[in-house]
Amino acid sequence: METIVRIGLDTSKSVFQLHGVDRMEQPVLRRKLKRSQVLAFFGRLPPAFVAMEACGASHYWARELRSLGHEVAMIPPQYVKPYVQRGKSDAADAEAICEAASRPKLRKNFVPIKSPQQQGAQMLTRVRTQFIGRRTQLANSIRGYAAEFGFTGPKGLSRLQQLLIDIRADATVPELAMELVEALATELARVDDQIATLDKKLMQLHRGNEMSRRLAAIPGVGPIGATLLSIKVVDARGFKSARNFAAWLGLTPKNHSTAGKNRLGVITRAGDEMLRSVLVAGATAVIGDLRRGGSRMWPWLKALIARKPPKLVAVALANKMARIAWKLMISGERYRPIGNAVPMATPI
């Protein structure tokens, strides 16, 4: 076999397609492997550069292949698609991955390989989000069914218990309906307990992470946003600038400039949806606090609120928060509010 310098690996649940090239960029390997054959095949292969599309399972395979002595790179799928020639097949995908990995400009977009501990921490945040969604669904179900029997209550989870008390005290509610409402209430209590347990685990991660504690000092970030930033951003130095980091989060407008005319479109909403939504929610809380007479603010924020819609201001503030977070992550500094005697960010 000719010396293989680069391999494109198209992964799936049970079938893995390989496409390898030599130093002259000529195909020398086209092979399909079963899942059980992958590690044995790469174990016999001399060290090579292996590229694959970034997905949840790819981090596991990247760690395993790296332990066998191979150099591994993970490429976001959107950067691989332009290199697919015609049609859609495993062989075409593997060839496109191999071709994309050869482009020097794409190296800055390679996804860092996460450790099992980092993936476990990310799993915690996702499971917590799922349980919160389930709690909202159950609360809405109880309110909807209660309305069918003439019961309504104020907004908020804290007001739901009074609504349940009112339903239980009404003798006109059918027995079957009462049993079903009780089943929903029991499930809601169970999910509430699960969320409380996950919140404690999340706070443990936050307190045990020095970077997360520093980032939490940024207005609007808080423990949850700081923990997400410390978990999901493996290497902040991989971003050339703070703007690149904000663009990665999807907090910058699309650029449609041409013929020397700058045209900026809508916010891209690219990148990590959970992290972006947490930052925007935090920014919304900061704006609400400012409107209620709070003391925390940036000099430009009040003027921006006066002339722009609230949601646009929230995204702009989230963009600002992301840029500050990037600076703190790469410099090791602490956040200091404007107006203090010390600078906004000072070395630890």
CSV table of C-alpha atoms in Angstrom, one decimal, residues 11-269:
chain,number,residue,atom,x,y,z
A,11,THR,CA,-18.7,7.9,10.5
A,12,SER,CA,-22.1,6.4,11.2
A,13,LYS,CA,-23.7,4.0,13.7
A,14,SER,CA,-22.4,0.8,12.1
A,15,VAL,CA,-20.7,1.6,8.7
A,16,PHE,CA,-17.5,3.7,8.4
A,17,GLN,CA,-16.2,4.8,5.0
A,18,LEU,CA,-12.6,5.7,4.5
A,19,HIS,CA,-10.9,7.8,1.7
A,20,GLY,CA,-7.1,8.1,1.9
A,21,VAL,CA,-4.6,10.0,-0.4
A,22,ASP,CA,-0.9,10.0,-0.7
A,23,ARG,CA,1.6,12.9,-0.9
A,24,MET,CA,0.6,13.5,-4.5
A,25,GLU,CA,-3.1,13.8,-3.5
A,26,GLN,CA,-3.9,10.6,-5.4
A,27,PRO,CA,-6.5,8.2,-3.9
A,28,VAL,CA,-4.8,5.1,-2.5
A,29,LEU,CA,-7.5,4.0,0.0
A,30,ARG,CA,-11.2,3.5,-0.5
A,31,ARG,CA,-12.6,1.1,2.0
A,32,LYS,CA,-15.8,0.4,4.0
A,33,LEU,CA,-15.4,-0.9,7.6
A,34,LYS,CA,-17.8,-2.2,10.2
A,35,ARG,CA,-17.8,-0.5,13.6
A,36,SER,CA,-15.9,-3.4,15.2
A,37,GLN,CA,-13.1,-3.2,12.5
A,38,VAL,CA,-12.3,0.5,12.8
A,39,LEU,CA,-9.8,0.5,15.7
A,40,ALA,CA,-8.1,-2.7,14.6
A,41,PHE,CA,-7.6,-1.2,11.1
A,42,PHE,CA,-6.2,2.1,12.3
A,43,GLY,CA,-4.0,0.2,14.9
A,44,ARG,CA,-2.2,-1.5,12.0
A,45,LEU,CA,-1.9,1.7,10.0
A,46,PRO,CA,1.2,4.0,10.2
A,47,PRO,CA,0.5,7.4,11.8
A,48,ALA,CA,-1.6,9.6,9.5
A,49,PHE,CA,-3.8,12.7,9.5
A,50,VAL,CA,-7.4,11.6,10.0
A,51,ALA,CA,-10.3,14.0,9.5
A,52,MET,CA,-14.0,13.5,10.2
A,53,GLU,CA,-17.1,15.6,10.5
A,54,ALA,CA,-17.8,17.0,14.0
A,55,CYS,CA,-20.7,15.4,15.8
A,56,GLY,CA,-21.5,14.0,19.2
A,57,ALA,CA,-19.9,10.6,18.6
A,58,SER,CA,-16.9,12.0,16.7
A,59,HIS,CA,-15.2,13.1,20.0
A,60,TYR,CA,-15.0,9.5,21.1
A,61,TRP,CA,-13.5,8.3,17.9
A,62,ALA,CA,-11.1,11.2,17.8
A,63,ARG,CA,-9.8,10.3,21.3
A,64,GLU,CA,-9.4,6.6,20.3
A,65,LEU,CA,-7.6,7.3,17.1
A,66,ARG,CA,-5.3,9.9,18.7
A,67,SER,CA,-4.4,7.2,21.3
A,68,LEU,CA,-3.3,5.0,18.4
A,69,GLY,CA,-0.8,7.7,17.3
A,70,HIS,CA,-2.8,9.4,14.6
A,71,GLU,CA,-3.3,13.2,14.2
A,72,VAL,CA,-7.1,13.8,14.3
A,73,ALA,CA,-9.1,16.8,13.1
A,74,MET,CA,-12.8,17.4,13.3
A,75,ILE,CA,-14.5,19.7,10.7
A,76,PRO,CA,-17.9,21.3,11.1
A,77,PRO,CA,-20.3,19.7,8.5
A,78,GLN,CA,-21.1,23.0,6.8
A,79,TYR,CA,-17.5,23.4,5.8
A,80,VAL,CA,-17.4,19.9,4.2
A,81,LYS,CA,-20.6,20.1,2.1
A,82,PRO,CA,-19.1,22.4,-0.6
A,83,TYR,CA,-16.5,19.7,-1.4
A,84,VAL,CA,-19.1,17.0,-2.2
A,85,GLN,CA,-19.0,16.7,-6.0
A,86,ARG,CA,-22.2,15.0,-7.1
A,87,GLY,CA,-24.8,13.0,-5.4
A,88,LYS,CA,-24.8,11.9,-1.7
A,89,SER,CA,-23.1,8.7,-0.7
A,90,ASP,CA,-20.7,7.5,2.1
A,91,ALA,CA,-17.9,7.4,-0.4
A,92,ALA,CA,-18.5,10.9,-1.7
A,93,ASP,CA,-18.8,12.2,1.9
A,94,ALA,CA,-15.5,10.6,2.9
A,95,GLU,CA,-13.8,12.1,-0.2
A,96,ALA,CA,-15.2,15.5,0.6
A,97,ILE,CA,-13.9,15.3,4.2
A,98,CYS,CA,-10.5,14.3,3.0
A,99,GLU,CA,-10.4,17.2,0.5
A,100,ALA,CA,-11.7,19.8,3.0
A,101,ALA,CA,-9.0,18.8,5.5
A,102,SER,CA,-6.3,19.7,3.0
A,103,ARG,CA,-7.5,23.4,2.8
A,104,PRO,CA,-5.2,25.6,5.0
A,105,LYS,CA,-7.9,28.2,5.6
A,106,LEU,CA,-10.2,25.6,7.2
A,107,ARG,CA,-7.7,24.7,9.9
A,108,LYS,CA,-8.8,27.6,12.0
A,109,ASN,CA,-12.3,26.1,12.0
A,110,PHE,CA,-11.3,22.7,13.3
A,111,VAL,CA,-13.3,21.7,16.3
A,112,PRO,CA,-11.2,21.0,19.5
A,113,ILE,CA,-11.5,17.4,20.8
A,114,LYS,CA,-13.3,17.3,24.1
A,115,SER,CA,-12.3,15.0,27.0
A,116,PRO,CA,-14.9,12.6,28.6
A,117,GLN,CA,-15.1,15.0,31.6
A,118,GLN,CA,-16.0,17.9,29.3
A,119,GLN,CA,-18.6,15.8,27.5
A,120,GLY,CA,-20.1,14.8,30.8
A,121,ALA,CA,-20.4,18.4,31.9
A,122,GLN,CA,-22.1,19.3,28.6
A,123,MET,CA,-24.4,16.4,29.1
A,124,LEU,CA,-25.4,17.9,32.5
A,125,THR,CA,-26.4,21.2,30.9
A,126,ARG,CA,-28.4,19.5,28.2
A,127,VAL,CA,-30.3,17.2,30.5
A,128,ARG,CA,-31.1,20.1,32.8
A,129,THR,CA,-32.5,22.0,29.8
A,130,GLN,CA,-34.6,19.0,28.9
A,131,PHE,CA,-36.0,18.7,32.4
A,132,ILE,CA,-36.8,22.5,32.4
A,133,GLY,CA,-38.7,22.0,29.1
A,134,ARG,CA,-40.6,19.1,30.6
A,135,ARG,CA,-41.5,21.1,33.7
A,136,THR,CA,-42.9,23.9,31.5
A,137,GLN,CA,-44.9,21.4,29.5
A,138,LEU,CA,-46.4,19.8,32.6
A,139,ALA,CA,-47.3,23.2,34.1
A,140,ASN,CA,-49.0,24.3,30.8
A,141,SER,CA,-50.9,21.0,30.7
A,142,ILE,CA,-52.2,21.5,34.2
A,143,ARG,CA,-53.3,25.1,33.4
A,144,GLY,CA,-54.9,24.0,30.2
A,145,TYR,CA,-56.9,21.2,31.8
A,146,ALA,CA,-57.9,23.4,34.8
A,147,ALA,CA,-59.3,26.0,32.4
A,148,GLU,CA,-61.7,23.4,31.0
A,149,PHE,CA,-63.3,23.3,34.5
A,150,GLY,CA,-63.3,27.0,35.0
A,151,PHE,CA,-60.1,27.4,36.9
A,152,THR,CA,-57.4,30.0,36.0
A,153,GLY,CA,-54.4,31.3,37.9
A,154,PRO,CA,-51.7,33.9,37.6
A,155,LYS,CA,-48.5,33.3,35.5
A,156,GLY,CA,-45.5,31.7,37.2
A,157,LEU,CA,-44.6,28.3,38.6
A,158,SER,CA,-44.9,29.6,42.1
A,159,ARG,CA,-48.7,30.3,41.5
A,160,LEU,CA,-49.4,26.8,40.3
A,161,GLN,CA,-49.7,25.3,43.8
A,162,GLN,CA,-52.6,27.6,44.6
A,163,LEU,CA,-54.3,26.6,41.4
A,164,LEU,CA,-54.0,22.9,42.4
A,165,ILE,CA,-55.4,23.7,45.9
A,166,ASP,CA,-58.4,25.4,44.3
A,167,ILE,CA,-59.1,22.3,42.0
A,168,ARG,CA,-58.8,19.9,44.9
A,169,ALA,CA,-61.3,21.9,47.0
A,170,ASP,CA,-64.0,22.0,44.3
A,171,ALA,CA,-66.4,19.1,44.6
A,172,THR,CA,-67.8,19.6,41.0
A,173,VAL,CA,-64.6,18.4,39.4
A,174,PRO,CA,-65.1,14.8,38.2
A,175,GLU,CA,-63.2,12.1,40.0
A,176,LEU,CA,-61.4,10.9,36.8
A,177,ALA,CA,-60.3,14.5,36.0
A,178,MET,CA,-59.0,14.9,39.6
A,179,GLU,CA,-57.0,11.7,39.3
A,180,LEU,CA,-55.3,12.9,36.1
A,181,VAL,CA,-54.6,16.3,37.5
A,182,GLU,CA,-53.0,14.6,40.5
A,183,ALA,CA,-50.9,12.4,38.2
A,184,LEU,CA,-49.6,15.5,36.4
A,185,ALA,CA,-48.9,17.3,39.7
A,186,THR,CA,-46.9,14.2,41.0
A,187,GLU,CA,-44.9,14.2,37.8
A,188,LEU,CA,-44.3,17.9,38.1
A,189,ALA,CA,-43.0,17.5,41.6
A,190,ARG,CA,-40.7,14.7,40.5
A,191,VAL,CA,-39.3,16.8,37.7
A,192,ASP,CA,-38.9,19.8,40.0
A,193,ASP,CA,-36.8,17.6,42.4
A,194,GLN,CA,-34.6,16.4,39.4
A,195,ILE,CA,-34.0,20.0,38.4
A,196,ALA,CA,-33.0,21.0,41.9
A,197,THR,CA,-30.5,18.1,42.0
A,198,LEU,CA,-29.1,19.1,38.6
A,199,ASP,CA,-28.8,22.7,39.8
A,200,LYS,CA,-26.7,21.6,42.7
A,201,LYS,CA,-24.4,19.6,40.4
A,202,LEU,CA,-24.1,22.6,38.1
A,203,MET,CA,-23.2,24.9,41.0
A,204,GLN,CA,-20.6,22.4,42.1
A,205,LEU,CA,-19.0,22.6,38.7
A,206,HIS,CA,-19.2,26.4,38.8
A,207,ARG,CA,-17.5,26.6,42.2
A,208,GLY,CA,-14.8,24.1,41.2
A,209,ASN,CA,-13.9,26.0,38.0
A,210,GLU,CA,-11.7,29.1,38.5
A,211,MET,CA,-12.5,30.4,35.0
A,212,SER,CA,-16.3,30.0,35.6
A,213,ARG,CA,-16.0,32.0,38.8
A,214,ARG,CA,-14.3,34.8,37.0
A,215,LEU,CA,-16.8,34.9,34.2
A,216,ALA,CA,-19.8,34.9,36.5
A,217,ALA,CA,-18.8,38.5,37.6
A,218,ILE,CA,-19.8,39.8,34.2
A,219,PRO,CA,-23.3,41.4,34.4
A,220,GLY,CA,-25.9,39.1,32.8
A,221,VAL,CA,-23.7,36.0,32.7
A,222,GLY,CA,-24.2,34.5,36.1
A,223,PRO,CA,-23.2,31.0,37.3
A,224,ILE,CA,-25.1,29.2,34.5
A,225,GLY,CA,-23.7,31.2,31.7
A,226,ALA,CA,-20.2,31.2,33.2
A,227,THR,CA,-20.4,27.4,33.5
A,228,LEU,CA,-21.6,26.9,30.0
A,229,LEU,CA,-18.8,29.2,28.7
A,230,SER,CA,-16.1,27.3,30.6
A,231,ILE,CA,-17.5,23.9,29.4
A,232,LYS,CA,-18.3,24.6,25.8
A,233,VAL,CA,-15.3,26.8,24.9
A,234,VAL,CA,-12.4,24.4,25.0
A,235,ASP,CA,-9.8,26.8,23.9
A,236,ALA,CA,-10.7,30.5,23.6
A,237,ARG,CA,-7.3,31.2,22.0
A,238,GLY,CA,-8.6,29.4,18.9
A,239,PHE,CA,-10.6,32.5,18.1
A,240,LYS,CA,-8.6,35.3,16.4
A,241,SER,CA,-10.5,38.1,18.1
A,242,ALA,CA,-13.5,38.9,20.3
A,243,ARG,CA,-15.6,39.6,17.2
A,244,ASN,CA,-14.8,36.1,15.8
A,245,PHE,CA,-15.9,34.6,19.1
A,246,ALA,CA,-19.2,36.6,19.0
A,247,ALA,CA,-19.7,35.5,15.4
A,248,TRP,CA,-19.2,31.9,16.4
A,249,LEU,CA,-22.0,32.3,18.9
A,250,GLY,CA,-24.3,33.7,16.2
A,251,LEU,CA,-24.5,37.2,17.8
A,252,THR,CA,-23.3,39.2,14.7
A,253,PRO,CA,-25.2,40.2,11.6
A,254,LYS,CA,-24.8,38.5,8.2
A,255,ASN,CA,-22.6,40.3,5.8
A,256,HIS,CA,-24.0,40.9,2.3
A,257,SER,CA,-21.6,43.5,1.2
A,258,THR,CA,-20.7,43.9,-2.5
A,259,ALA,CA,-19.3,46.6,-4.9
A,260,GLY,CA,-17.9,48.5,-2.0
A,261,LYS,CA,-21.2,48.9,-0.3
A,262,ASN,CA,-21.6,47.5,3.2
A,263,ARG,CA,-24.9,45.7,3.8
A,264,LEU,CA,-25.5,44.0,7.1
A,265,GLY,CA,-28.4,41.6,7.4
A,266,VAL,CA,-30.1,39.7,10.3
A,267,ILE,CA,-28.3,38.1,13.2
A,268,THR,CA,-26.9,34.8,12.0
A,269,ARG,CA,-28.0,32.7,15.0
